[in-house]
Tab-separated table of C-alpha atoms in Angstrom:
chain	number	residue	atom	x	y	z
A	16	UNK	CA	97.613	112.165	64.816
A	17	UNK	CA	100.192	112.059	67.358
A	18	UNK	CA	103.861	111.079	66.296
A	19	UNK	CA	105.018	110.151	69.777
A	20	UNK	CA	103.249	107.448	72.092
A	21	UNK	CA	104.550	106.516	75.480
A	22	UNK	CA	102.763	103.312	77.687
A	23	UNK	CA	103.173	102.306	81.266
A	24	UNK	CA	104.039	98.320	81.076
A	25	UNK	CA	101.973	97.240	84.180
A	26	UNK	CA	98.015	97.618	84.005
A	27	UNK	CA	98.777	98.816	80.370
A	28	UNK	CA	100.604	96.748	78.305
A	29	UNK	CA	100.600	93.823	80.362
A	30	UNK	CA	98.454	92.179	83.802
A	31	UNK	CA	100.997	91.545	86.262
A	32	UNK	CA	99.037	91.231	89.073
A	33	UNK	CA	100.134	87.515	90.737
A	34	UNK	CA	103.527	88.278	89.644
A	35	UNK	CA	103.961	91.727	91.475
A	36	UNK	CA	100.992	90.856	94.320
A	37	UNK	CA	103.408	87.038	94.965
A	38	UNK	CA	106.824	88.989	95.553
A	39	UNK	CA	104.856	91.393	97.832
A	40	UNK	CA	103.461	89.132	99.545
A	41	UNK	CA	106.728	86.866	99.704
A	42	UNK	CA	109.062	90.359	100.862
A	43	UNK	CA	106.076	90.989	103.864
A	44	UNK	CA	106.578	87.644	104.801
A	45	UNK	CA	110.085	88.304	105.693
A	46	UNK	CA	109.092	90.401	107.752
A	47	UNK	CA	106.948	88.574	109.459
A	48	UNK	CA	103.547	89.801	108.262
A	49	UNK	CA	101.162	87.437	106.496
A	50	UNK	CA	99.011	88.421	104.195
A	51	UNK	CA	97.120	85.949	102.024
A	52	UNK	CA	94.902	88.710	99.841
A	53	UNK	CA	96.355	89.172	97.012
A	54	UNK	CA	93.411	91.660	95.672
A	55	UNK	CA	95.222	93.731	99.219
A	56	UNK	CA	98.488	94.455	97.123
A	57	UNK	CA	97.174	95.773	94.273
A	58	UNK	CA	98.303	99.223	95.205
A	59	UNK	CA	101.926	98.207	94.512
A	60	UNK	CA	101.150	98.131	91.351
A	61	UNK	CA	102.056	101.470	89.300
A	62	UNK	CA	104.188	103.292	92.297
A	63	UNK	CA	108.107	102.931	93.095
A	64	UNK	CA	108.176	99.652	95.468
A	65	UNK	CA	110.316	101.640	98.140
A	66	UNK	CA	107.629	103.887	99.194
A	67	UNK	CA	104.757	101.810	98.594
A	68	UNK	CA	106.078	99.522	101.556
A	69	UNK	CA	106.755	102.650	103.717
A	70	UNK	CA	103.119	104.175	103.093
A	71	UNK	CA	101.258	101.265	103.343
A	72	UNK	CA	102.904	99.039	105.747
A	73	UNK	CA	104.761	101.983	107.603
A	74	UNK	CA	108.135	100.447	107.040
A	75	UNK	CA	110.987	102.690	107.893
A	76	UNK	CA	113.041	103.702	104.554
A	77	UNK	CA	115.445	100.767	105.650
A	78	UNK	CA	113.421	98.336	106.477
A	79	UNK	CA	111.351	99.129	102.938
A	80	UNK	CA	115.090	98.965	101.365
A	81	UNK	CA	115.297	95.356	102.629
A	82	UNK	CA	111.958	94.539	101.731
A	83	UNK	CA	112.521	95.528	98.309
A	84	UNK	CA	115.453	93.102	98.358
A	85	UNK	CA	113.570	90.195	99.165
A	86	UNK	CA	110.837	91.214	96.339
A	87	UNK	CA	113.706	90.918	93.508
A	88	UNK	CA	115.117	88.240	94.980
A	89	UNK	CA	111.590	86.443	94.112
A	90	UNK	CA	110.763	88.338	91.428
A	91	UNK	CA	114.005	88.332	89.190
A	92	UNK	CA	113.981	84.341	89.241
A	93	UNK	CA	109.855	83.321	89.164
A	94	UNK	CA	107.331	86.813	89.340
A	95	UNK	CA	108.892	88.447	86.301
A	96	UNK	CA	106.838	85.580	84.218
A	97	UNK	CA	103.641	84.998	86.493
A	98	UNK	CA	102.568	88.021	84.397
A	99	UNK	CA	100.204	88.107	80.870
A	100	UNK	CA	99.871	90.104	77.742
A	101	UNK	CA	96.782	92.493	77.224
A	102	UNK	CA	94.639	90.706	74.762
A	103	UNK	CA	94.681	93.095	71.592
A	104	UNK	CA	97.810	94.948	72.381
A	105	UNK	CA	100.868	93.496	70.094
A	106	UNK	CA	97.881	94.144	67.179
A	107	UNK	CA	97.742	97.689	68.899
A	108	UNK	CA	101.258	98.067	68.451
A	109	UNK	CA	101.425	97.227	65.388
A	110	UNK	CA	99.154	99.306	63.799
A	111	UNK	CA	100.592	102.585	65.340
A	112	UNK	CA	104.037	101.350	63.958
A	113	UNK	CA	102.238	100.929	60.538
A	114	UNK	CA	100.957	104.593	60.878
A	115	UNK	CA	104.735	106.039	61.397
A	116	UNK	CA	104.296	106.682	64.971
A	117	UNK	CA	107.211	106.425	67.303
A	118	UNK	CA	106.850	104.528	70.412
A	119	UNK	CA	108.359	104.429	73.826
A	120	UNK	CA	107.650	102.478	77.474
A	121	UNK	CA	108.032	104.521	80.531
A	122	UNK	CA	107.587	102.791	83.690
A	123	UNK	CA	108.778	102.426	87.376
A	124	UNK	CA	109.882	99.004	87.133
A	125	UNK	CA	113.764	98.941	86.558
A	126	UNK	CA	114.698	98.486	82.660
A	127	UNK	CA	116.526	95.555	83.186
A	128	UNK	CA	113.210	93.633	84.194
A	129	UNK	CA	111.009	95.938	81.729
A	130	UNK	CA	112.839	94.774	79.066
A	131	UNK	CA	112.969	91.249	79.806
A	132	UNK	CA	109.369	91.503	79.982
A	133	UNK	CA	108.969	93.040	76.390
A	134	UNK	CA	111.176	90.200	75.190
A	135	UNK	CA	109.408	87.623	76.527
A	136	UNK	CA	105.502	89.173	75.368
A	137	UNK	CA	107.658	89.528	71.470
A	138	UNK	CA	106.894	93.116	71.290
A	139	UNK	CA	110.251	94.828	72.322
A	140	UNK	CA	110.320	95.689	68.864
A	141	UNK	CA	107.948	97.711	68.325
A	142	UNK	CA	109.434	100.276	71.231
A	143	UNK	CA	112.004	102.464	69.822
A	144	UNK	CA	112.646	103.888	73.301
A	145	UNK	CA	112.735	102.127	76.862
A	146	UNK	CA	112.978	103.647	79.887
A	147	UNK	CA	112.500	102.259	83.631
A	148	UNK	CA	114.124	103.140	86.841
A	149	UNK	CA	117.354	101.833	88.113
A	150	UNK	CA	118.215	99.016	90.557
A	151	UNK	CA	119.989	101.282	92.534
A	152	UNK	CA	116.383	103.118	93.265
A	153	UNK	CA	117.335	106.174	91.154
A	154	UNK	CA	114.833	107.201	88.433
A	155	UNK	CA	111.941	105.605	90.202
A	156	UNK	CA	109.509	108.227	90.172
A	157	UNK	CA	107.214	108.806	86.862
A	158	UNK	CA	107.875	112.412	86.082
A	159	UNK	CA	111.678	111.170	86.210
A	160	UNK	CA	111.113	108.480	83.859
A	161	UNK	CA	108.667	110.664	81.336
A	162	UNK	CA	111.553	113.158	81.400
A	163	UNK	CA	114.333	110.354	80.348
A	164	UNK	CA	112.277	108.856	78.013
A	165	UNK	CA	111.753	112.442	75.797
A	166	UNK	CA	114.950	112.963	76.285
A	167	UNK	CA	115.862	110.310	74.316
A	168	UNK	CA	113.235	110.565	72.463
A	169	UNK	CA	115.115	113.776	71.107
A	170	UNK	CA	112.127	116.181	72.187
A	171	UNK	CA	112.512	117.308	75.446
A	172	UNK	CA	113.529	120.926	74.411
A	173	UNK	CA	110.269	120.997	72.478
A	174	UNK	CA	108.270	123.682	73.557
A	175	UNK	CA	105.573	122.205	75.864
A	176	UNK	CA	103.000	123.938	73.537
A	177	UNK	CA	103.476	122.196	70.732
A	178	UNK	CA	104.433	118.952	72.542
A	179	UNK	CA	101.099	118.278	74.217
A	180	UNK	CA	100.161	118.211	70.137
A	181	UNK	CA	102.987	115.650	69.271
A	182	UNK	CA	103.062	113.371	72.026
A	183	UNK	CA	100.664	111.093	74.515
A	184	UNK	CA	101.027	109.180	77.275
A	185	UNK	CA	98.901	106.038	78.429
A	186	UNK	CA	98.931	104.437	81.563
A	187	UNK	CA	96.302	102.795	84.168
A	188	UNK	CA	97.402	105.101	87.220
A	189	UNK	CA	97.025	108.499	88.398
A	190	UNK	CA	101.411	108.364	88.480
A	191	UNK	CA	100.975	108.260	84.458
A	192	UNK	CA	98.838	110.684	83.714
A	193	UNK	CA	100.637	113.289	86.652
A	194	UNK	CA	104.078	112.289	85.021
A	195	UNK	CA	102.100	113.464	81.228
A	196	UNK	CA	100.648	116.796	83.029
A	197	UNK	CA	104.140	117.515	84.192
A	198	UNK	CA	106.026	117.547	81.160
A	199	UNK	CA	102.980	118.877	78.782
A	200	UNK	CA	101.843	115.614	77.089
A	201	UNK	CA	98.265	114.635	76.934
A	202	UNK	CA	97.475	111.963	79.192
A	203	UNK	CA	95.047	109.021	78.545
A	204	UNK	CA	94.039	106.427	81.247
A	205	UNK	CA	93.118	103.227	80.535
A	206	UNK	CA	90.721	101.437	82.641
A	207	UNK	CA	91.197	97.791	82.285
A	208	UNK	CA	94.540	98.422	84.444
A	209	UNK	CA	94.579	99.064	88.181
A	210	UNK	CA	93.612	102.340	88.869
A	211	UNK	CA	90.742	102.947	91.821
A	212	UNK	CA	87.256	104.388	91.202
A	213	UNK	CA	87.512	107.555	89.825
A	214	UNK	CA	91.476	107.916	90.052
A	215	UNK	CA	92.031	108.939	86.520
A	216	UNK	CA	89.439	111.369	86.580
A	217	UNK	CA	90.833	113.153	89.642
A	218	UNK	CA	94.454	113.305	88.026
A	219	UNK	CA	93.261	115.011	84.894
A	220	UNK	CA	92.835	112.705	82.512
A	221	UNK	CA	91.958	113.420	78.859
A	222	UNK	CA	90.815	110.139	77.578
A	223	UNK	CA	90.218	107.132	79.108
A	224	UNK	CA	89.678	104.108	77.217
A	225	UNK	CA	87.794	100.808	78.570
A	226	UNK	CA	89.527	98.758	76.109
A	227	UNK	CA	92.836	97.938	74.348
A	228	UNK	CA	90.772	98.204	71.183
A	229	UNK	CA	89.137	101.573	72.157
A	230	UNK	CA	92.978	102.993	73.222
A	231	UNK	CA	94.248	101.447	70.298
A	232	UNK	CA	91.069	103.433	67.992
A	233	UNK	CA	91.871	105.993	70.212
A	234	UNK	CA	95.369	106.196	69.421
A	235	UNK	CA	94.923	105.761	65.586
A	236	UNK	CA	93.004	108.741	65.218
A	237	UNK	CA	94.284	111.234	67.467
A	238	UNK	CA	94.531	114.679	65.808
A	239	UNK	CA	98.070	116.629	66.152
């Protein structure tokens, strides 16, 4: 089985959807667009704020700078909570700690709010590693936070050959299983998160799981 396991937080691990979808909505609304369809922001969820503004409400990199600004100032305080727990997943957890297997989060939300978030759910301890982006916007994109994450992992220099064996990523969006591909790791999508039709497919996904049980069966019994 595999001896390394890294998991996206948002549409993985956790639902975050009125949290993130509120604080988007609340940072638009600063800037004077309304937009009452919370199912319409899902897309923010996965991808680094910054551009996400800029691509799909053609924001200029400044005016996506401040918008980000206002999200955190809601977020930090109220969204960070307005968030929920996979069903299944601390049991998940669990059992891969039980089986020796060494476990990491890698995500584009900064750590500072990642790991608040782990604390709160009671399963930061199960993650030996955490890595997120910073608040300064640094580290935001997923191959840069799959990189930081082996690194301290201690098995970056591992030849990619033998590291697609040893470790696996899991994530809902296509940004998790390109970050995998790009440092050699297998890549398994999970489908209960927030990905579009077909998504996962299209980024190369080896495994995608319908369920936190079927990941989690998944998981167990992956060969090396």
């Amino acid at each position: 089985m595999k001896k390394y396991l890294l998991f996206d937080l948002d549409g993985t691990l956790t639902d975050p959807k009125i949290g993130i979808c509120t604080c988007v909505q609340y940072a638009l609304a600063a800037f004077g667009i309304q937009e009452p369809d919370l199912d319409k922001l899902e897309p923010f969820i996965g991808p680094p704020l910054k551009e996400s503004f800029m691509e799909f409400y053609h924001m200029s990199k400044e005016q996506a700078e401040g918008a980000v600004e206002k999200y955190r100032e809601r977020f930090q305080e109220k969204g960070i909570f307005e968030n929920k727990i996979y069903k299944g997943v601390p049991g998940m957890l669990r059992a891969l700690r039980s089986k020796g297997m060494v476990l990491a989060v890698a995500s584009s939300k900064p750590t500072v709010f990642v790991r608040r978030i782990l604390e709160h759910f009671h399963i930061a301890r199960y993650f030996d590693v955490v890595v997120g982006s910073e608040l300064d916007g640094t580290r935001a994109e997923k191959e840069e936070v799959v990189e930081e994450a082996l690194k301290q992992l201690g098995i970056l220099t591992v030849p990619v050959e033998k590291r697609h064996s040893l470790c696996a990523m899991a994530g809902d969006r296509k940004f998790d299983i390109q970050g995998a591909k790009a440092y050699g790791l297998t890549g398994i999508g999970v489908r209960f998160g927030f990905a579009k039709d077909g998504e996962l497919e299209e980024a190369g996904a080896e495994f995608i799981a319908e369920t936190v049980e079927e990941l989690g069966t998944f998981l167990c019994g992956t060969e090396a």
